[in-house]
Amino acid sequence: AQKDQASRPHAQVDIFDNSAGVVRYHWTRYYTGAEDDYFHAATVPADGSLIRLRVDETTKTLFRQRVTSPGSGSTYSSWTDWSVDAFAVALASYGVNVWAFRIDATDGHLYRADSTDSGATWGSWTDMGAISGDATFRLAATAKSLTEAIVLYADGTDVHRRRLSGGT
């Protein structure tokens, strides 16, 4: 085009709403809450409900929420006090199974609670052992199947993992 006397050189820019052939999501804000920006987690199990956890920064109290049909008309401000404390939290789900993880703010152990009905009900917290966790630790979790999940925790220097197999 630069050598052609009949046209002016110009750049043509095409903008596509995808990256590597994958369509990008356009997020819509449904809720602007008054909750502190502190440790939190979210997952969506097979029934389409939204499960959220959050830790109160001051009291280290762990709260949970289940929104059965998340949408613009849903209530996102109702939280249930789980009656435990936490520094960090993570969630993972596969099908109807949901796993909640927390680092206890009192003893620094890693704990897990299980749900087999998309977060409608929960079992008791299970102690997964000492990790000497504190407020500097971070958690992440992912599920591989109905009975397998991995929780990762970082202490600022190293990343560690615990594998759940067979629901244990």
mmCIF file with all atom_site columns, C-alpha atoms in Angstrom:
data_model
loop_
_atom_site.group_PDB
_atom_site.id
_atom_site.type_symbol
_atom_site.label_atom_id
_atom_site.label_alt_id
_atom_site.label_comp_id
_atom_site.label_asym_id
_atom_site.label_entity_id
_atom_site.label_seq_id
_atom_site.pdbx_PDB_ins_code
_atom_site.Cartn_x
_atom_site.Cartn_y
_atom_site.Cartn_z
_atom_site.occupancy
_atom_site.B_iso_or_equiv
_atom_site.pdbx_formal_charge
_atom_site.auth_seq_id
_atom_site.auth_comp_id
_atom_site.auth_asym_id
_atom_site.auth_atom_id
_atom_site.pdbx_PDB_model_num
ATOM 1   C CA . ALA A 1 1   ? 0.000   0.000   0.000  1.00 0.00 ? 1   ALA A CA 1
ATOM 2   C CA . GLN A 1 2   ? 2.899   2.370   0.636  1.00 0.00 ? 2   GLN A CA 1
ATOM 3   C CA . LYS A 1 3   ? 4.144   2.025   -2.962 1.00 0.00 ? 3   LYS A CA 1
ATOM 4   C CA . ASP A 1 4   ? 0.695   2.346   -4.510 1.00 0.00 ? 4   ASP A CA 1
ATOM 5   C CA . GLN A 1 5   ? 0.169   5.982   -5.614 1.00 0.00 ? 5   GLN A CA 1
ATOM 6   C CA . ALA A 1 6   ? -3.614  5.618   -5.691 1.00 0.00 ? 6   ALA A CA 1
ATOM 7   C CA . SER A 1 7   ? -4.097  5.014   -1.969 1.00 0.00 ? 7   SER A CA 1
ATOM 8   C CA . ARG A 1 8   ? -2.842  6.363   1.310  1.00 0.00 ? 8   ARG A CA 1
ATOM 9   C CA . PRO A 1 9   ? -1.183  3.960   3.745  1.00 0.00 ? 9   PRO A CA 1
ATOM 10  C CA . HIS A 1 10  ? -3.299  3.256   6.765  1.00 0.00 ? 10  HIS A CA 1
ATOM 11  C CA . ALA A 1 11  ? -3.521  0.702   9.501  1.00 0.00 ? 11  ALA A CA 1
ATOM 12  C CA . GLN A 1 12  ? -6.576  -1.481  9.722  1.00 0.00 ? 12  GLN A CA 1
ATOM 13  C CA . VAL A 1 13  ? -7.513  -2.678  13.191 1.00 0.00 ? 13  VAL A CA 1
ATOM 14  C CA . ASP A 1 14  ? -10.018 -5.469  13.700 1.00 0.00 ? 14  ASP A CA 1
ATOM 15  C CA . ILE A 1 15  ? -11.204 -6.033  17.248 1.00 0.00 ? 15  ILE A CA 1
ATOM 16  C CA . PHE A 1 16  ? -12.671 -9.400  18.098 1.00 0.00 ? 16  PHE A CA 1
ATOM 17  C CA . ASP A 1 17  ? -14.446 -10.236 21.303 1.00 0.00 ? 17  ASP A CA 1
ATOM 18  C CA . ASN A 1 18  ? -12.400 -13.361 21.882 1.00 0.00 ? 18  ASN A CA 1
ATOM 19  C CA . SER A 1 19  ? -8.922  -14.483 22.664 1.00 0.00 ? 19  SER A CA 1
ATOM 20  C CA . ALA A 1 20  ? -7.467  -17.456 20.780 1.00 0.00 ? 20  ALA A CA 1
ATOM 21  C CA . GLY A 1 21  ? -10.972 -18.336 19.607 1.00 0.00 ? 21  GLY A CA 1
ATOM 22  C CA . VAL A 1 22  ? -12.465 -18.288 23.101 1.00 0.00 ? 22  VAL A CA 1
ATOM 23  C CA . VAL A 1 23  ? -15.229 -15.753 23.703 1.00 0.00 ? 23  VAL A CA 1
ATOM 24  C CA . ARG A 1 24  ? -14.507 -13.330 26.547 1.00 0.00 ? 24  ARG A CA 1
ATOM 25  C CA . TYR A 1 25  ? -17.111 -12.929 29.259 1.00 0.00 ? 25  TYR A CA 1
ATOM 26  C CA . HIS A 1 26  ? -18.649 -9.557  29.975 1.00 0.00 ? 26  HIS A CA 1
ATOM 27  C CA . TRP A 1 27  ? -19.141 -9.359  33.711 1.00 0.00 ? 27  TRP A CA 1
ATOM 28  C CA . THR A 1 28  ? -22.225 -7.744  35.183 1.00 0.00 ? 28  THR A CA 1
ATOM 29  C CA . ARG A 1 29  ? -22.224 -6.477  38.751 1.00 0.00 ? 29  ARG A CA 1
ATOM 30  C CA . TYR A 1 30  ? -25.230 -7.785  40.670 1.00 0.00 ? 30  TYR A CA 1
ATOM 31  C CA . TYR A 1 31  ? -24.226 -6.607  44.113 1.00 0.00 ? 31  TYR A CA 1
ATOM 32  C CA . THR A 1 32  ? -21.995 -4.017  45.719 1.00 0.00 ? 32  THR A CA 1
ATOM 33  C CA . GLY A 1 33  ? -21.705 -5.157  49.314 1.00 0.00 ? 33  GLY A CA 1
ATOM 34  C CA . ALA A 1 34  ? -20.680 -3.497  52.511 1.00 0.00 ? 34  ALA A CA 1
ATOM 35  C CA . GLU A 1 35  ? -18.490 -6.474  53.515 1.00 0.00 ? 35  GLU A CA 1
ATOM 36  C CA . ASP A 1 36  ? -14.789 -5.919  54.138 1.00 0.00 ? 36  ASP A CA 1
ATOM 37  C CA . ASP A 1 37  ? -12.315 -6.709  51.369 1.00 0.00 ? 37  ASP A CA 1
ATOM 38  C CA . TYR A 1 38  ? -10.697 -9.651  53.090 1.00 0.00 ? 38  TYR A CA 1
ATOM 39  C CA . PHE A 1 39  ? -10.361 -13.422 52.609 1.00 0.00 ? 39  PHE A CA 1
ATOM 40  C CA . HIS A 1 40  ? -13.189 -14.877 50.537 1.00 0.00 ? 40  HIS A CA 1
ATOM 41  C CA . ALA A 1 41  ? -13.998 -17.771 48.189 1.00 0.00 ? 41  ALA A CA 1
ATOM 42  C CA . ALA A 1 42  ? -16.719 -18.734 45.715 1.00 0.00 ? 42  ALA A CA 1
ATOM 43  C CA . THR A 1 43  ? -17.822 -21.755 43.698 1.00 0.00 ? 43  THR A CA 1
ATOM 44  C CA . VAL A 1 44  ? -20.796 -22.832 41.595 1.00 0.00 ? 44  VAL A CA 1
ATOM 45  C CA . PRO A 1 45  ? -21.808 -26.508 42.017 1.00 0.00 ? 45  PRO A CA 1
ATOM 46  C CA . ALA A 1 46  ? -23.863 -28.532 39.527 1.00 0.00 ? 46  ALA A CA 1
ATOM 47  C CA . ASP A 1 47  ? -27.249 -27.111 40.576 1.00 0.00 ? 47  ASP A CA 1
ATOM 48  C CA . GLY A 1 48  ? -26.140 -23.589 39.531 1.00 0.00 ? 48  GLY A CA 1
ATOM 49  C CA . SER A 1 49  ? -26.234 -22.116 43.022 1.00 0.00 ? 49  SER A CA 1
ATOM 50  C CA . LEU A 1 50  ? -23.529 -19.719 44.164 1.00 0.00 ? 50  LEU A CA 1
ATOM 51  C CA . ILE A 1 51  ? -21.637 -20.714 47.325 1.00 0.00 ? 51  ILE A CA 1
ATOM 52  C CA . ARG A 1 52  ? -19.537 -18.008 48.985 1.00 0.00 ? 52  ARG A CA 1
ATOM 53  C CA . LEU A 1 53  ? -17.338 -17.798 52.062 1.00 0.00 ? 53  LEU A CA 1
ATOM 54  C CA . ARG A 1 54  ? -15.948 -14.681 53.687 1.00 0.00 ? 54  ARG A CA 1
ATOM 55  C CA . VAL A 1 55  ? -13.871 -13.932 56.764 1.00 0.00 ? 55  VAL A CA 1
ATOM 56  C CA . ASP A 1 56  ? -14.555 -10.879 58.908 1.00 0.00 ? 56  ASP A CA 1
ATOM 57  C CA . GLU A 1 57  ? -11.245 -9.021  59.095 1.00 0.00 ? 57  GLU A CA 1
ATOM 58  C CA . THR A 1 58  ? -11.655 -7.873  62.697 1.00 0.00 ? 58  THR A CA 1
ATOM 59  C CA . THR A 1 59  ? -13.146 -10.942 64.410 1.00 0.00 ? 59  THR A CA 1
ATOM 60  C CA . LYS A 1 60  ? -11.818 -13.633 62.007 1.00 0.00 ? 60  LYS A CA 1
ATOM 61  C CA . THR A 1 61  ? -15.365 -15.093 62.024 1.00 0.00 ? 61  THR A CA 1
ATOM 62  C CA . LEU A 1 62  ? -16.201 -17.286 59.015 1.00 0.00 ? 62  LEU A CA 1
ATOM 63  C CA . PHE A 1 63  ? -19.484 -16.661 57.185 1.00 0.00 ? 63  PHE A CA 1
ATOM 64  C CA . ARG A 1 64  ? -21.076 -18.663 54.396 1.00 0.00 ? 64  ARG A CA 1
ATOM 65  C CA . GLN A 1 65  ? -23.734 -17.925 51.829 1.00 0.00 ? 65  GLN A CA 1
ATOM 66  C CA . ARG A 1 66  ? -25.753 -19.931 49.326 1.00 0.00 ? 66  ARG A CA 1
ATOM 67  C CA . VAL A 1 67  ? -27.662 -18.134 46.589 1.00 0.00 ? 67  VAL A CA 1
ATOM 68  C CA . THR A 1 68  ? -29.837 -20.780 44.919 1.00 0.00 ? 68  THR A CA 1
ATOM 69  C CA . SER A 1 69  ? -30.503 -18.856 41.687 1.00 0.00 ? 69  SER A CA 1
ATOM 70  C CA . PRO A 1 70  ? -27.880 -16.142 41.270 1.00 0.00 ? 70  PRO A CA 1
ATOM 71  C CA . GLY A 1 71  ? -29.072 -13.234 39.174 1.00 0.00 ? 71  GLY A CA 1
ATOM 72  C CA . SER A 1 72  ? -29.767 -9.517  39.239 1.00 0.00 ? 72  SER A CA 1
ATOM 73  C CA . GLY A 1 73  ? -32.796 -9.958  41.529 1.00 0.00 ? 73  GLY A CA 1
ATOM 74  C CA . SER A 1 74  ? -31.085 -12.262 44.042 1.00 0.00 ? 74  SER A CA 1
ATOM 75  C CA . THR A 1 75  ? -30.185 -11.341 47.614 1.00 0.00 ? 75  THR A CA 1
ATOM 76  C CA . TYR A 1 76  ? -26.437 -11.349 48.208 1.00 0.00 ? 76  TYR A CA 1
ATOM 77  C CA . SER A 1 77  ? -26.420 -9.633  51.601 1.00 0.00 ? 77  SER A CA 1
ATOM 78  C CA . SER A 1 78  ? -27.597 -12.557 53.794 1.00 0.00 ? 78  SER A CA 1
ATOM 79  C CA . TRP A 1 79  ? -24.747 -14.412 55.500 1.00 0.00 ? 79  TRP A CA 1
ATOM 80  C CA . THR A 1 80  ? -24.746 -17.344 57.937 1.00 0.00 ? 80  THR A CA 1
ATOM 81  C CA . ASP A 1 81  ? -22.225 -17.324 60.782 1.00 0.00 ? 81  ASP A CA 1
ATOM 82  C CA . TRP A 1 82  ? -20.456 -20.694 60.596 1.00 0.00 ? 82  TRP A CA 1
ATOM 83  C CA . SER A 1 83  ? -19.447 -20.340 64.290 1.00 0.00 ? 83  SER A CA 1
ATOM 84  C CA . VAL A 1 84  ? -15.761 -20.953 63.586 1.00 0.00 ? 84  VAL A CA 1
ATOM 85  C CA . ASP A 1 85  ? -12.828 -18.661 62.950 1.00 0.00 ? 85  ASP A CA 1
ATOM 86  C CA . ALA A 1 86  ? -10.489 -18.517 59.986 1.00 0.00 ? 86  ALA A CA 1
ATOM 87  C CA . PHE A 1 87  ? -7.518  -16.732 58.515 1.00 0.00 ? 87  PHE A CA 1
ATOM 88  C CA . ALA A 1 88  ? -7.914  -17.909 54.923 1.00 0.00 ? 88  ALA A CA 1
ATOM 89  C CA . VAL A 1 89  ? -10.605 -19.856 53.033 1.00 0.00 ? 89  VAL A CA 1
ATOM 90  C CA . ALA A 1 90  ? -11.064 -21.778 49.781 1.00 0.00 ? 90  ALA A CA 1
ATOM 91  C CA . LEU A 1 91  ? -13.904 -23.639 48.039 1.00 0.00 ? 91  LEU A CA 1
ATOM 92  C CA . ALA A 1 92  ? -13.968 -26.369 45.400 1.00 0.00 ? 92  ALA A CA 1
ATOM 93  C CA . SER A 1 93  ? -16.894 -28.175 43.802 1.00 0.00 ? 93  SER A CA 1
ATOM 94  C CA . TYR A 1 94  ? -17.478 -31.032 41.415 1.00 0.00 ? 94  TYR A CA 1
ATOM 95  C CA . GLY A 1 95  ? -21.031 -32.000 40.544 1.00 0.00 ? 95  GLY A CA 1
ATOM 96  C CA . VAL A 1 96  ? -23.047 -31.710 43.749 1.00 0.00 ? 96  VAL A CA 1
ATOM 97  C CA . ASN A 1 97  ? -20.005 -32.170 46.029 1.00 0.00 ? 97  ASN A CA 1
ATOM 98  C CA . VAL A 1 98  ? -18.584 -29.010 47.600 1.00 0.00 ? 98  VAL A CA 1
ATOM 99  C CA . TRP A 1 99  ? -15.527 -28.754 49.853 1.00 0.00 ? 99  TRP A CA 1
ATOM 100 C CA . ALA A 1 100 ? -14.859 -25.770 52.102 1.00 0.00 ? 100 ALA A CA 1
ATOM 101 C CA . PHE A 1 101 ? -11.369 -25.248 53.501 1.00 0.00 ? 101 PHE A CA 1
ATOM 102 C CA . ARG A 1 102 ? -10.117 -22.876 56.185 1.00 0.00 ? 102 ARG A CA 1
ATOM 103 C CA . ILE A 1 103 ? -7.000  -22.160 58.181 1.00 0.00 ? 103 ILE A CA 1
ATOM 104 C CA . ASP A 1 104 ? -8.155  -21.876 61.792 1.00 0.00 ? 104 ASP A CA 1
ATOM 105 C CA . ALA A 1 105 ? -7.250  -18.537 63.364 1.00 0.00 ? 105 ALA A CA 1
ATOM 106 C CA . THR A 1 106 ? -6.751  -20.150 66.777 1.00 0.00 ? 106 THR A CA 1
ATOM 107 C CA . ASP A 1 107 ? -4.654  -23.279 66.201 1.00 0.00 ? 107 ASP A CA 1
ATOM 108 C CA . GLY A 1 108 ? -3.263  -22.743 62.665 1.00 0.00 ? 108 GLY A CA 1
ATOM 109 C CA . HIS A 1 109 ? -4.596  -26.110 61.445 1.00 0.00 ? 109 HIS A CA 1
ATOM 110 C CA . LEU A 1 110 ? -6.150  -26.757 58.051 1.00 0.00 ? 110 LEU A CA 1
ATOM 111 C CA . TYR A 1 111 ? -9.822  -27.787 58.259 1.00 0.00 ? 111 TYR A CA 1
ATOM 112 C CA . ARG A 1 112 ? -12.353 -29.054 55.742 1.00 0.00 ? 112 ARG A CA 1
ATOM 113 C CA . ALA A 1 113 ? -16.160 -29.279 55.658 1.00 0.00 ? 113 ALA A CA 1
ATOM 114 C CA . ASP A 1 114 ? -18.021 -31.312 53.015 1.00 0.00 ? 114 ASP A CA 1
ATOM 115 C CA . SER A 1 115 ? -21.397 -30.936 51.346 1.00 0.00 ? 115 SER A CA 1
ATOM 116 C CA . THR A 1 116 ? -22.953 -33.561 49.076 1.00 0.00 ? 116 THR A CA 1
ATOM 117 C CA . ASP A 1 117 ? -26.011 -31.476 48.134 1.00 0.00 ? 117 ASP A CA 1
ATOM 118 C CA . SER A 1 118 ? -24.522 -28.397 46.429 1.00 0.00 ? 118 SER A CA 1
ATOM 119 C CA . GLY A 1 119 ? -23.936 -26.560 49.691 1.00 0.00 ? 119 GLY A CA 1
ATOM 120 C CA . ALA A 1 120 ? -27.490 -26.824 51.047 1.00 0.00 ? 120 ALA A CA 1
ATOM 121 C CA . THR A 1 121 ? -26.192 -28.701 54.112 1.00 0.00 ? 121 THR A CA 1
ATOM 122 C CA . TRP A 1 122 ? -22.721 -29.227 55.505 1.00 0.00 ? 122 TRP A CA 1
ATOM 123 C CA . GLY A 1 123 ? -20.940 -31.850 57.570 1.00 0.00 ? 123 GLY A CA 1
ATOM 124 C CA . SER A 1 124 ? -18.764 -31.081 60.578 1.00 0.00 ? 124 SER A CA 1
ATOM 125 C CA . TRP A 1 125 ? -15.320 -29.582 60.194 1.00 0.00 ? 125 TRP A CA 1
ATOM 126 C CA . THR A 1 126 ? -12.541 -32.179 59.837 1.00 0.00 ? 126 THR A CA 1
ATOM 127 C CA . ASP A 1 127 ? -9.032  -31.356 61.065 1.00 0.00 ? 127 ASP A CA 1
ATOM 128 C CA . MET A 1 128 ? -6.571  -32.026 58.224 1.00 0.00 ? 128 MET A CA 1
ATOM 129 C CA . GLY A 1 129 ? -3.551  -31.389 60.442 1.00 0.00 ? 129 GLY A CA 1
ATOM 130 C CA . ALA A 1 130 ? -1.201  -28.681 61.549 1.00 0.00 ? 130 ALA A CA 1
ATOM 131 C CA . ILE A 1 131 ? 0.241   -26.344 58.964 1.00 0.00 ? 131 ILE A CA 1
ATOM 132 C CA . SER A 1 132 ? 1.231   -23.550 61.374 1.00 0.00 ? 132 SER A CA 1
ATOM 133 C CA . GLY A 1 133 ? -1.014  -21.277 59.342 1.00 0.00 ? 133 GLY A CA 1
ATOM 134 C CA . ASP A 1 134 ? -1.559  -17.604 60.053 1.00 0.00 ? 134 ASP A CA 1
ATOM 135 C CA . ALA A 1 135 ? -2.915  -14.477 58.351 1.00 0.00 ? 135 ALA A CA 1
ATOM 136 C CA . THR A 1 136 ? -0.049  -14.503 55.830 1.00 0.00 ? 136 THR A CA 1
ATOM 137 C CA . PHE A 1 137 ? -1.129  -17.875 54.408 1.00 0.00 ? 137 PHE A CA 1
ATOM 138 C CA . ARG A 1 138 ? -3.227  -18.174 51.252 1.00 0.00 ? 138 ARG A CA 1
ATOM 139 C CA . LEU A 1 139 ? -5.489  -21.060 50.199 1.00 0.00 ? 139 LEU A CA 1
ATOM 140 C CA . ALA A 1 140 ? -6.739  -22.343 46.858 1.00 0.00 ? 140 ALA A CA 1
ATOM 141 C CA . ALA A 1 141 ? -8.637  -25.516 46.001 1.00 0.00 ? 141 ALA A CA 1
ATOM 142 C CA . THR A 1 142 ? -9.797  -27.437 42.969 1.00 0.00 ? 142 THR A CA 1
ATOM 143 C CA . ALA A 1 143 ? -11.757 -30.634 42.437 1.00 0.00 ? 143 ALA A CA 1
ATOM 144 C CA . LYS A 1 144 ? -10.884 -33.417 40.011 1.00 0.00 ? 144 LYS A CA 1
ATOM 145 C CA . SER A 1 145 ? -13.876 -35.707 40.532 1.00 0.00 ? 145 SER A CA 1
ATOM 146 C CA . LEU A 1 146 ? -16.715 -36.409 42.945 1.00 0.00 ? 146 LEU A CA 1
ATOM 147 C CA . THR A 1 147 ? -14.210 -37.864 45.413 1.00 0.00 ? 147 THR A CA 1
ATOM 148 C CA . GLU A 1 148 ? -10.914 -36.092 44.639 1.00 0.00 ? 148 GLU A CA 1
ATOM 149 C CA . ALA A 1 149 ? -9.823  -32.542 45.400 1.00 0.00 ? 149 ALA A CA 1
ATOM 150 C CA . ILE A 1 150 ? -6.587  -30.718 46.073 1.00 0.00 ? 150 ILE A CA 1
ATOM 151 C CA . VAL A 1 151 ? -6.100  -27.811 48.434 1.00 0.00 ? 151 VAL A CA 1
ATOM 152 C CA . LEU A 1 152 ? -3.018  -25.639 48.052 1.00 0.00 ? 152 LEU A CA 1
ATOM 153 C CA . TYR A 1 153 ? -1.674  -23.344 50.722 1.00 0.00 ? 153 TYR A CA 1
ATOM 154 C CA . ALA A 1 154 ? 1.149   -20.854 50.476 1.00 0.00 ? 154 ALA A CA 1
ATOM 155 C CA . ASP A 1 155 ? 3.106   -19.552 53.443 1.00 0.00 ? 155 ASP A CA 1
ATOM 156 C CA . GLY A 1 156 ? 4.787   -16.678 51.625 1.00 0.00 ? 156 GLY A CA 1
ATOM 157 C CA . THR A 1 157 ? 7.809   -18.787 50.729 1.00 0.00 ? 157 THR A CA 1
ATOM 158 C CA . ASP A 1 158 ? 6.594   -22.214 49.657 1.00 0.00 ? 158 ASP A CA 1
ATOM 159 C CA . VAL A 1 159 ? 3.429   -23.729 48.200 1.00 0.00 ? 159 VAL A CA 1
ATOM 160 C CA . HIS A 1 160 ? 2.160   -26.934 49.806 1.00 0.00 ? 160 HIS A CA 1
ATOM 161 C CA . ARG A 1 161 ? -0.678  -29.270 48.873 1.00 0.00 ? 161 ARG A CA 1
ATOM 162 C CA . ARG A 1 162 ? -3.034  -31.747 50.430 1.00 0.00 ? 162 ARG A CA 1
ATOM 163 C CA . ARG A 1 163 ? -4.889  -34.258 48.293 1.00 0.00 ? 163 ARG A CA 1
ATOM 164 C CA . LEU A 1 164 ? -8.320  -35.600 49.171 1.00 0.00 ? 164 LEU A CA 1
ATOM 165 C CA . SER A 1 165 ? -9.112  -38.991 47.749 1.00 0.00 ? 165 SER A CA 1
ATOM 166 C CA . GLY A 1 166 ? -12.227 -41.036 48.292 1.00 0.00 ? 166 GLY A CA 1
ATOM 167 C CA . GLY A 1 167 ? -13.753 -38.148 50.198 1.00 0.00 ? 167 GLY A CA 1
ATOM 168 C CA . THR A 1 168 ? -11.064 -38.265 52.914 1.00 0.00 ? 168 THR A CA 1
#
